[in-house]
Coordinates of C-alpha atoms in Angstrom, one line a residue:
M1 CA -1.6 -14.9 24.3
A2 CA -2.4 -17.8 21.1
S3 CA 0.6 -20.0 20.4
N4 CA 3.5 -19.2 18.1
T5 CA 4.0 -21.6 15.5
F6 CA 7.4 -19.9 14.7
S7 CA 8.2 -18.2 17.9
D8 CA 11.2 -20.5 17.7
F9 CA 12.2 -18.9 14.4
K10 CA 15.9 -17.2 15.4
L11 CA 16.9 -13.8 14.8
A12 CA 17.7 -12.6 11.2
S13 CA 21.2 -12.0 12.5
E14 CA 21.6 -15.7 14.7
L15 CA 21.7 -16.7 11.0
P16 CA 24.6 -17.9 9.2
A17 CA 23.3 -16.4 6.1
W18 CA 23.6 -13.6 7.3
S19 CA 27.3 -13.3 8.3
K20 CA 27.3 -14.0 4.7
L21 CA 26.2 -11.6 3.3
Q22 CA 27.8 -8.8 6.6
A23 CA 31.5 -10.9 5.0
I24 CA 30.1 -10.3 1.0
Y25 CA 28.5 -6.5 2.1
D26 CA 32.5 -5.6 3.2
A27 CA 34.1 -7.3 0.6
K28 CA 32.8 -5.2 -2.3
S29 CA 30.5 -3.1 -1.6
K30 CA 33.4 -0.2 -1.8
S31 CA 34.1 -1.7 -5.3
L32 CA 30.6 -3.5 -6.4
N33 CA 29.9 -0.5 -9.2
V34 CA 26.8 -1.9 -11.8
K35 CA 28.4 0.0 -14.1
D36 CA 30.9 -2.1 -13.9
E37 CA 29.4 -5.6 -13.7
F38 CA 26.9 -4.4 -17.5
A39 CA 30.3 -4.8 -18.8
K40 CA 31.3 -7.1 -18.0
D41 CA 28.6 -9.1 -18.8
S42 CA 26.5 -8.5 -21.7
K43 CA 23.2 -10.9 -20.4
R44 CA 23.0 -9.1 -17.1
F45 CA 19.9 -7.2 -18.2
E46 CA 17.7 -10.5 -19.3
K47 CA 19.4 -12.4 -15.8
W48 CA 18.2 -10.0 -14.0
S49 CA 15.2 -8.5 -14.7
K50 CA 11.7 -11.3 -15.0
T51 CA 7.8 -10.4 -16.2
F52 CA 4.6 -11.4 -15.1
K53 CA 2.1 -12.4 -16.7
N54 CA -1.9 -11.2 -15.8
Y55 CA -4.3 -13.2 -16.1
D56 CA -4.9 -11.5 -18.9
G57 CA -2.2 -11.7 -20.9
S58 CA -0.8 -8.9 -20.5
E59 CA 2.5 -8.0 -19.3
I60 CA 4.4 -5.9 -16.4
L61 CA 8.6 -5.8 -17.0
F62 CA 10.0 -5.4 -13.0
D63 CA 14.5 -4.4 -14.1
F64 CA 15.8 -4.7 -11.3
S65 CA 19.4 -5.9 -13.3
K66 CA 20.4 -1.0 -12.2
N67 CA 20.9 -2.6 -7.7
L68 CA 23.7 -3.3 -6.0
V69 CA 24.1 -7.5 -6.6
D70 CA 25.7 -9.5 -8.9
D71 CA 25.7 -13.6 -8.4
E72 CA 27.4 -13.5 -5.3
V73 CA 24.9 -11.1 -3.6
L74 CA 21.9 -12.9 -4.8
A75 CA 23.1 -17.0 -4.4
A76 CA 23.0 -15.5 -0.6
L77 CA 20.9 -13.3 -0.6
L78 CA 18.9 -16.6 -1.7
E79 CA 20.1 -19.1 1.1
L80 CA 18.8 -15.9 4.4
A81 CA 15.1 -16.7 2.9
K82 CA 15.1 -20.4 2.8
E83 CA 17.1 -20.1 7.1
A84 CA 14.9 -18.0 7.8
K85 CA 12.2 -19.9 6.5
V86 CA 10.0 -17.2 4.0
A87 CA 8.8 -20.1 2.1
E88 CA 7.0 -22.2 5.0
L89 CA 6.0 -18.2 6.3
R90 CA 4.2 -18.0 3.0
D91 CA 2.7 -21.3 3.0
A92 CA 1.3 -20.9 6.4
M93 CA -0.3 -17.7 5.1
F94 CA -1.9 -19.6 2.7
N95 CA -3.3 -22.1 4.9
G96 CA -4.8 -20.4 6.9
E97 CA -3.1 -20.3 9.5
H98 CA -3.1 -17.6 12.4
I99 CA -0.1 -16.5 12.0
N100 CA -0.4 -13.1 13.2
F101 CA 0.0 -14.6 17.2
T102 CA -0.6 -11.8 19.1
E103 CA -3.6 -11.1 17.8
D104 CA -4.6 -14.6 17.2
R105 CA -5.7 -13.8 13.7
A106 CA -5.1 -16.1 10.7
V107 CA -3.8 -12.5 7.6
Y108 CA -6.2 -14.2 5.4
H109 CA -6.1 -11.7 2.5
V110 CA -5.6 -13.4 -0.1
A111 CA -8.6 -15.2 0.2
L112 CA -10.7 -11.9 -0.7
R113 CA -8.8 -12.0 -4.6
N114 CA -10.2 -15.9 -4.9
R115 CA -11.8 -15.6 -8.1
A116 CA -11.1 -19.1 -8.2
N117 CA -13.4 -20.2 -6.3
K118 CA -11.1 -23.1 -4.5
V119 CA -10.7 -24.3 -1.0
M120 CA -9.0 -21.4 1.2
K121 CA -9.7 -22.9 4.8
V122 CA -9.2 -21.3 8.4
D123 CA -9.6 -23.1 11.9
G124 CA -11.3 -25.6 9.7
K125 CA -14.2 -23.3 7.9
D126 CA -14.4 -23.0 3.8
V127 CA -14.5 -19.1 4.1
A128 CA -14.3 -18.8 -1.1
P129 CA -18.0 -19.1 -0.9
E130 CA -18.7 -16.2 1.9
V131 CA -16.3 -14.1 0.6
D132 CA -18.3 -14.6 -3.1
S133 CA -21.1 -14.0 -1.1
V134 CA -20.1 -11.2 -0.3
L135 CA -19.3 -10.1 -3.6
Q136 CA -22.4 -11.4 -4.5
H137 CA -24.2 -8.6 -2.9
M138 CA -21.5 -5.5 -3.8
K139 CA -21.9 -6.7 -7.7
E140 CA -26.2 -6.7 -7.2
F141 CA -26.1 -3.0 -5.3
S142 CA -23.2 -1.3 -7.6
E143 CA -24.8 -2.5 -9.9
Q144 CA -27.9 -0.8 -8.7
V145 CA -26.8 2.0 -7.4
R146 CA -24.6 2.9 -11.3
S147 CA -28.4 2.6 -13.6
G148 CA -30.4 4.2 -11.7
E149 CA -32.4 1.7 -10.2
W150 CA -31.5 2.6 -6.7
K151 CA -33.2 6.3 -5.9
G152 CA -32.1 8.1 -3.4
Y153 CA -35.7 9.5 -0.5
T154 CA -37.1 11.8 -3.1
G155 CA -36.5 9.6 -6.7
K156 CA -33.5 10.6 -7.9
K157 CA -30.9 8.6 -9.0
I158 CA -27.2 9.2 -7.1
T159 CA -24.7 11.4 -8.0
D160 CA -22.2 11.5 -5.1
V161 CA -21.0 8.1 -3.3
V162 CA -18.6 9.5 -0.4
N163 CA -16.0 6.8 2.1
I164 CA -15.9 7.7 5.7
G165 CA -13.2 5.5 6.8
I166 CA -10.1 6.1 8.1
G167 CA -6.2 4.1 7.3
G168 CA -6.9 1.2 5.5
S169 CA -10.8 2.2 4.9
D170 CA -10.1 5.0 3.3
L171 CA -5.7 4.6 2.1
G172 CA -6.5 1.9 -0.3
P173 CA -10.6 3.0 -1.6
V174 CA -9.7 6.3 -3.0
M175 CA -5.7 5.3 -4.5
V176 CA -7.3 2.7 -5.8
T177 CA -10.2 5.0 -7.4
E178 CA -7.8 8.1 -8.5
A179 CA -5.7 5.7 -10.3
L180 CA -8.6 3.4 -11.9
K181 CA -10.0 7.6 -12.6
H182 CA -10.1 6.4 -16.7
Y183 CA -12.9 3.7 -16.2
S184 CA -14.6 5.8 -14.4
G185 CA -17.6 8.6 -15.4
V186 CA -20.9 7.2 -14.4
L187 CA -20.5 8.6 -10.0
K188 CA -18.3 11.1 -8.6
A189 CA -16.6 9.4 -5.2
H190 CA -15.3 12.0 -2.9
F191 CA -13.5 10.5 0.3
V192 CA -13.7 11.4 4.7
S193 CA -10.9 10.6 6.7
N194 CA -10.1 13.2 8.7
I195 CA -11.2 13.6 12.3
D196 CA -10.4 17.9 11.4
G197 CA -14.4 18.8 10.3
T198 CA -13.6 20.5 7.4
H199 CA -12.6 17.4 5.7
I200 CA -16.1 17.0 6.5
A201 CA -17.4 19.8 5.9
E202 CA -16.0 21.4 2.4
T203 CA -16.8 17.1 1.2
L204 CA -20.7 18.3 2.5
K205 CA -21.1 21.5 0.2
I206 CA -19.8 20.1 -2.8
C207 CA -23.1 17.1 -3.1
D208 CA -27.2 17.2 -2.4
P209 CA -28.4 15.8 -0.2
E210 CA -30.5 13.7 -2.6
T211 CA -28.6 12.2 -4.7
T212 CA -25.6 11.8 -2.5
L213 CA -25.3 7.9 -1.0
F214 CA -22.8 7.7 2.2
L215 CA -21.2 4.6 3.1
I216 CA -19.9 4.5 6.1
A217 CA -16.5 1.6 6.7
S218 CA -15.5 1.0 10.1
K219 CA -15.4 -2.6 10.3
T220 CA -16.5 -2.7 14.5
F221 CA -18.6 0.6 14.0
T222 CA -16.9 2.0 16.9
T223 CA -14.0 4.1 15.8
A224 CA -13.6 7.2 17.1
E225 CA -13.6 9.6 13.8
T226 CA -15.1 7.1 11.9
I227 CA -18.5 6.7 14.1
T228 CA -17.9 10.8 14.2
N229 CA -17.3 11.3 11.2
A230 CA -20.5 9.8 10.3
T231 CA -22.6 11.5 12.8
S232 CA -21.5 13.8 11.9
A233 CA -22.8 13.7 7.9
K234 CA -26.5 12.0 9.3
N235 CA -26.7 15.4 10.6
W236 CA -26.0 17.5 7.8
F237 CA -28.8 15.2 5.6
L238 CA -31.1 14.8 8.6
S239 CA -30.9 19.0 8.8
K240 CA -31.0 19.2 4.8
T241 CA -34.3 16.6 5.0
G242 CA -36.9 17.7 7.2
G243 CA -34.9 14.9 9.9
D244 CA -36.6 12.1 8.3
A245 CA -34.9 9.2 10.0
K246 CA -36.5 6.9 7.7
N247 CA -34.6 8.3 5.0
I248 CA -31.4 7.2 5.9
A249 CA -31.4 4.2 4.8
K250 CA -31.3 4.8 1.0
H251 CA -28.7 7.2 1.5
F252 CA -26.2 5.2 4.3
V253 CA -24.5 2.7 3.9
A254 CA -22.3 0.0 6.9
L255 CA -18.9 -1.1 5.4
S256 CA -19.1 -3.4 9.1
T257 CA -19.8 -7.0 10.8
N258 CA -21.1 -5.2 14.4
A259 CA -24.8 -5.7 13.6
E260 CA -26.6 -3.7 16.4
E261 CA -24.4 -0.5 15.5
V262 CA -25.3 -0.4 12.3
A263 CA -29.2 -0.2 13.4
K264 CA -29.0 1.8 15.8
F265 CA -27.5 4.4 14.4
G266 CA -30.0 4.4 11.7
I267 CA -28.2 2.2 8.2
D268 CA -30.9 -1.1 7.1
T269 CA -28.7 -3.9 8.5
R270 CA -29.6 -5.2 4.5
N271 CA -27.5 -2.4 2.8
M272 CA -24.4 -3.9 5.6
F273 CA -21.8 -5.1 3.8
G274 CA -18.8 -8.5 6.5
F275 CA -15.4 -8.8 6.8
E276 CA -14.3 -10.7 9.0
S277 CA -11.5 -10.6 11.6
W278 CA -8.8 -11.8 9.0
V279 CA -8.7 -9.2 7.1
G280 CA -6.4 -6.2 8.7
G281 CA -7.1 -2.5 7.7
R282 CA -4.5 -2.1 4.8
Y283 CA -5.2 -5.9 2.7
S284 CA -9.0 -4.5 3.2
V285 CA -9.9 -2.9 -0.9
W286 CA -10.1 -6.3 -1.6
S287 CA -13.1 -6.6 0.7
A288 CA -16.3 -4.9 1.6
I289 CA -14.5 -2.0 2.4
G290 CA -13.8 -1.7 -2.2
L291 CA -17.0 -1.2 -2.1
S292 CA -16.4 2.5 -3.8
V293 CA -14.0 1.3 -5.9
A294 CA -17.0 -1.4 -7.4
L295 CA -19.4 1.1 -7.3
Y296 CA -16.9 4.0 -9.4
I297 CA -15.3 1.3 -11.4
G298 CA -18.5 -0.7 -12.3
F299 CA -17.7 -4.4 -10.9
D300 CA -16.4 -5.5 -14.0
N301 CA -13.9 -3.6 -13.6
F302 CA -13.6 -4.4 -9.6
E303 CA -13.0 -8.2 -10.7
A304 CA -10.1 -7.8 -13.1
F305 CA -9.1 -6.0 -10.6
L306 CA -9.5 -8.7 -7.7
K307 CA -8.2 -11.6 -10.4
G308 CA -4.6 -9.7 -11.6
A309 CA -4.4 -9.3 -8.2
E310 CA -4.9 -13.6 -7.3
A311 CA -2.5 -13.5 -10.2
V312 CA 0.5 -12.5 -8.6
D313 CA 0.0 -14.7 -5.5
K314 CA -0.5 -17.3 -7.9
H315 CA 3.4 -16.6 -8.7
F316 CA 4.2 -16.1 -5.3
V317 CA 3.3 -19.3 -4.2
E318 CA 4.2 -20.9 -7.6
T319 CA 6.9 -19.8 -8.2
P320 CA 10.5 -20.9 -7.4
L321 CA 12.2 -18.6 -5.1
E322 CA 15.0 -16.7 -7.5
D323 CA 12.7 -16.4 -10.1
N324 CA 10.3 -15.3 -7.3
I325 CA 9.7 -11.9 -8.7
P326 CA 8.2 -10.5 -4.6
L327 CA 10.4 -12.6 -3.3
L328 CA 13.4 -10.5 -4.8
G329 CA 12.1 -7.3 -4.2
G330 CA 11.8 -8.1 -0.8
L331 CA 15.8 -9.6 -0.4
L332 CA 17.2 -6.1 -2.4
S333 CA 15.3 -4.4 1.0
V334 CA 16.5 -6.3 3.3
W335 CA 20.1 -6.3 1.6
Y336 CA 20.0 -1.6 1.1
N337 CA 18.1 -1.9 4.5
N338 CA 20.6 -4.1 6.9
F339 CA 24.6 -4.0 4.9
Y340 CA 23.4 -0.9 3.4
G341 CA 21.8 1.3 6.4
A342 CA 19.5 2.6 3.6
Q343 CA 17.4 3.9 5.9
T344 CA 14.5 4.7 3.4
H345 CA 13.0 3.6 0.5
L346 CA 11.8 6.1 -2.5
V347 CA 8.3 5.1 -4.8
A348 CA 8.3 7.1 -7.8
P349 CA 5.2 6.8 -9.8
F350 CA 5.6 8.3 -14.1
D351 CA 1.8 8.0 -13.2
Q352 CA -0.2 11.2 -12.6
Y353 CA -2.9 8.7 -11.5
L354 CA -0.8 6.5 -9.5
H355 CA 0.1 9.9 -7.0
R356 CA -1.5 8.3 -4.4
F357 CA 0.3 5.3 -5.0
P358 CA 2.8 6.4 -2.7
A359 CA 1.0 6.9 0.4
Y360 CA -1.1 3.2 -0.2
L361 CA 2.1 2.8 0.0
Q362 CA 3.5 4.2 3.8
Q363 CA 0.6 2.3 5.8
L364 CA 1.4 -0.9 3.6
S365 CA 5.3 -0.9 5.0
M366 CA 5.5 0.8 7.8
E367 CA 2.6 -0.2 9.7
S368 CA 3.5 -3.2 8.7
N369 CA 6.9 -3.4 9.6
G370 CA 7.3 -1.0 12.1
K371 CA 7.8 -3.4 14.3
S372 CA 11.5 -4.0 16.9
V373 CA 10.0 -7.0 18.4
T374 CA 10.9 -10.8 16.2
R375 CA 8.4 -13.6 16.4
G376 CA 10.9 -15.1 20.3
D377 CA 9.5 -11.8 21.4
V378 CA 12.8 -10.3 21.8
F379 CA 14.0 -6.9 20.8
T380 CA 16.1 -7.5 17.0
N381 CA 19.1 -5.7 16.8
Y382 CA 19.1 -5.5 13.8
T383 CA 17.3 -2.8 11.9
T384 CA 13.7 -3.3 10.5
G385 CA 11.2 -1.4 8.1
P386 CA 12.3 1.5 6.1
I387 CA 10.7 5.4 5.4
L388 CA 8.2 4.9 2.3
F389 CA 7.9 8.2 0.4
G390 CA 6.9 9.2 -2.8
E391 CA 5.4 11.2 -5.4
P392 CA 4.5 11.1 -8.8
A393 CA 7.3 11.7 -10.7
T394 CA 8.1 14.0 -13.6
N395 CA 7.2 16.5 -10.2
A396 CA 9.3 15.1 -7.7
Q397 CA 12.4 15.9 -10.0
H398 CA 12.6 19.3 -9.7
S399 CA 11.9 18.7 -5.6
F400 CA 13.4 15.3 -3.8
F401 CA 15.8 14.3 -6.9
Q402 CA 18.5 16.4 -6.3
L403 CA 19.0 14.6 -2.8
V404 CA 18.1 11.2 -4.7
H405 CA 21.4 12.1 -6.6
Q406 CA 24.0 13.6 -4.7
G407 CA 22.4 13.1 -1.7
T408 CA 24.8 11.8 0.9
K409 CA 22.2 8.4 1.3
V410 CA 21.5 5.6 -0.2
I411 CA 17.9 6.0 -1.1
P412 CA 17.0 3.4 -3.0
S413 CA 14.2 3.6 -5.7
D414 CA 11.8 1.5 -7.4
F415 CA 10.3 4.2 -11.3
I416 CA 6.7 3.2 -12.6
L417 CA 5.5 3.5 -15.6
A418 CA 2.9 1.6 -18.7
A419 CA 4.4 2.1 -21.6
Q420 CA -0.1 3.7 -23.1
S421 CA -0.9 6.4 -21.9
H422 CA -4.8 5.8 -21.5
N423 CA -4.6 10.0 -22.8
P424 CA -2.3 9.8 -25.8
I425 CA -2.7 13.2 -26.6
E426 CA -0.1 14.7 -29.4
N427 CA 0.2 11.8 -30.9
N428 CA 1.1 10.5 -27.9
L429 CA 3.7 14.0 -27.2
H430 CA 3.8 13.0 -23.3
Q431 CA 3.8 9.9 -22.8
K432 CA 7.7 10.2 -24.4
M433 CA 8.8 13.3 -22.6
L434 CA 7.7 11.5 -19.1
A435 CA 9.4 7.5 -20.7
S436 CA 12.2 9.7 -21.2
N437 CA 12.4 11.1 -17.7
F438 CA 12.5 7.1 -16.4
F439 CA 14.6 6.0 -18.9
A440 CA 17.3 8.5 -17.9
Q441 CA 16.6 9.3 -14.2
A442 CA 17.1 5.7 -14.0
E443 CA 19.8 5.5 -16.1
A444 CA 21.8 8.5 -14.2
L445 CA 21.0 7.3 -11.3
M446 CA 23.7 4.1 -12.0
V447 CA 26.3 5.8 -14.3
G448 CA 26.8 9.0 -13.0
K449 CA 28.9 11.6 -14.0
D450 CA 32.5 12.6 -13.2
E451 CA 35.1 14.7 -12.3
E452 CA 36.9 14.1 -16.0
Q453 CA 33.5 14.4 -18.0
V454 CA 32.4 17.6 -16.1
K455 CA 35.1 19.2 -17.4
S456 CA 35.1 18.6 -20.9
E457 CA 32.0 19.7 -19.8
G458 CA 33.7 23.2 -19.5
A459 CA 33.1 22.8 -15.5
T460 CA 36.3 24.4 -14.6
G461 CA 37.6 25.0 -10.6
G462 CA 35.5 25.1 -6.8
L463 CA 32.1 24.2 -9.7
V464 CA 33.9 20.7 -10.8
P465 CA 33.1 18.8 -7.7
H466 CA 29.7 20.5 -7.7
K467 CA 28.6 19.3 -10.4
V468 CA 29.8 15.7 -10.0
F469 CA 27.9 12.8 -9.7
S470 CA 28.3 10.1 -7.7
G471 CA 26.4 7.1 -9.4
N472 CA 25.9 4.1 -9.0
R473 CA 22.9 4.7 -7.1
P474 CA 19.7 1.5 -7.4
T475 CA 17.3 1.9 -8.9
T476 CA 14.3 -1.0 -9.7
S477 CA 12.2 -0.4 -12.5
I478 CA 8.8 -1.4 -13.5
L479 CA 7.7 -0.7 -16.9
A480 CA 3.5 -1.9 -17.1
Q481 CA 2.0 -2.0 -20.4
K482 CA -1.1 -0.2 -19.0
I483 CA -2.5 0.5 -15.8
T484 CA -5.8 -1.5 -16.1
P485 CA -7.5 -2.6 -13.1
A486 CA -5.5 -5.7 -13.2
A487 CA -2.3 -4.4 -13.8
L488 CA -3.4 -1.9 -10.9
G489 CA -3.8 -5.5 -9.0
A490 CA -1.1 -7.1 -9.9
L491 CA 1.2 -4.2 -8.5
I492 CA -0.4 -3.2 -5.1
V493 CA 0.6 -7.3 -4.2
Y494 CA 4.0 -7.6 -5.5
Y495 CA 3.9 -4.9 -2.8
E496 CA 2.2 -6.7 -0.2
H497 CA 4.4 -9.7 -0.8
L498 CA 7.4 -8.2 -1.4
T499 CA 6.8 -6.2 2.7
F500 CA 5.6 -10.0 4.0
T501 CA 9.2 -11.0 2.7
E502 CA 11.1 -8.3 4.3
G503 CA 8.9 -8.5 7.5
A504 CA 9.8 -12.3 7.7
I505 CA 13.7 -12.4 7.6
W506 CA 13.3 -10.1 10.5
N507 CA 11.0 -12.2 11.9
I508 CA 8.4 -9.6 12.7
N509 CA 4.8 -9.8 13.1
S510 CA 3.7 -7.7 10.1
F511 CA -0.2 -7.9 10.9
D512 CA -0.7 -7.5 14.5
Q513 CA 0.1 -2.9 14.9
W514 CA -0.2 -2.4 18.9
G515 CA 2.2 1.0 18.0
V516 CA -1.0 2.7 16.4
E517 CA -3.1 2.4 20.3
L518 CA -1.1 4.6 22.8
G519 CA -2.1 7.5 21.0
K520 CA -5.4 6.8 21.3
V521 CA -5.8 5.7 24.2
L522 CA -4.6 9.2 26.1
A523 CA -6.2 11.1 23.0
K524 CA -9.9 9.5 24.7
V525 CA -8.0 10.9 28.0
I526 CA -7.5 14.8 26.5
G527 CA -11.0 14.2 24.9
K528 CA -12.8 14.3 28.3
E529 CA -10.5 17.3 30.0
L530 CA -11.0 19.2 26.5
E531 CA -14.9 19.4 27.7
G532 CA -14.5 20.7 31.5
S533 CA -12.9 24.9 32.4
D534 CA -9.8 24.1 34.9
D535 CA -6.9 23.8 34.0
V536 CA -5.1 20.5 33.4
K537 CA -2.3 19.3 35.7
A538 CA -2.5 15.8 34.8
H539 CA 0.0 15.3 32.3
D540 CA 4.2 16.5 32.0
A541 CA 4.5 20.6 32.1
S542 CA 4.6 20.4 27.7
T543 CA 1.3 18.4 27.3
N544 CA -0.3 20.3 30.3
G545 CA 0.4 23.8 29.2
L546 CA -0.1 22.9 25.6
I547 CA -4.3 21.7 26.1
N548 CA -5.1 24.5 28.6
Q549 CA -3.8 27.3 25.9
F550 CA -5.6 26.0 23.6
K551 CA -9.2 25.7 25.6
S552 CA -8.7 28.7 26.7
W553 CA -8.2 30.1 23.0
L554 CA -10.6 28.5 21.9

């Protein structure tokens, strides 16, 4: 195993600030009421809200004022960040150190959005020129395809792009293309990730082999699900085009670093877009994996997306802890997770374009911080990653918001809204209705409704408790001016560094994912067993029974 620079970091629960926070929670949790805090401090909103100014001058307002915190809590949380050496680990990441010690890798996705082209080194080598070279390749290729200069094997323009990947090679691009759909118009984008044959079959039904470009996204070009789907796409293409393998070069592109496997597949290695081992899958949308995004929205918009991300990186590195927006978000998550016992975190975008944003954040958060062993190689004695979930509001208000308002669990919630809609129809009527719900939900969760109010509204008898809302339920409101490429880049990186902060406090490695591997290993064994006709007996009784029933029905 690689040397672990941070192995001497303590369990979070051993830090003095942790004990101080526990004492504060024990003393205040039943009396700390956000509505009362607003009554006591007329400047609470100004004090607890932070405005991020993006590189293009646009702004995003992060309102933390409706959270279950006061000055004493904040001071102790900042103390915890210092004792957990969050800033030191952050600086190590930005300096290209191998902070992913279990895989002996740097964690350097921040270098992918280094549009200032400053020197950023890994193992003594400046990676900025290579990153820029890949981006220039992406620019040249995307502009050729979008302009029609790049043509299919029959001379027709490309009209559809199919990205075949899995995990971060799918979740990032599909989320970003949906979020920035307003900026599209030249090409249609499709995404295939599920090994279920239905996914590739239904996608191919609506594609024309003469005008479809396939992007095969796999760093090693050996990912079983991706290569199986890619092979099915290639077989479909050949069956529709006369079987001439030379035509593959005009319709298949590789997002990979394995030139040998790419060539073996039939893809021209000149149409291969690489990225380094220090790019984790869930952080790869900024890399060549984002080629589908560049094709869909145009390279200029993709670069604005990168620059918005870069601006938050700059903020995270340069801003003092007490005003550091992602760090504050991460500290609040630790406060709820480890002291209030909150097991979940809700992200509800009040924006239809962001309907895949919570799914993207699920991988970012839960694959990063779903760990139970510290950098000191011991099991934690505290909980780590929360279960992140969400759906776009306002529809979500008619499903799980009931639990958020009147359930028995504390569910810290983030609400996201853009003031300006890309579709201001009916003189902005829709946007104003949307915004009214955004503001009202956060206010209602804070103020609630007591028994006296319920009775004053005419409720009597046993109906009264059913209409009582406890309130004092924490929310963070994030208000952007507009969801532009730059704003989306900034929002994603806010959550990246929030997740980083959580992991640093918990002293876990947020950048490996060993938990993904076991099921894959067992699946390979079972896959071979499914080929034979004999009954399977090598597993537990339940697995044996299920496999044998499946084989009999197949």
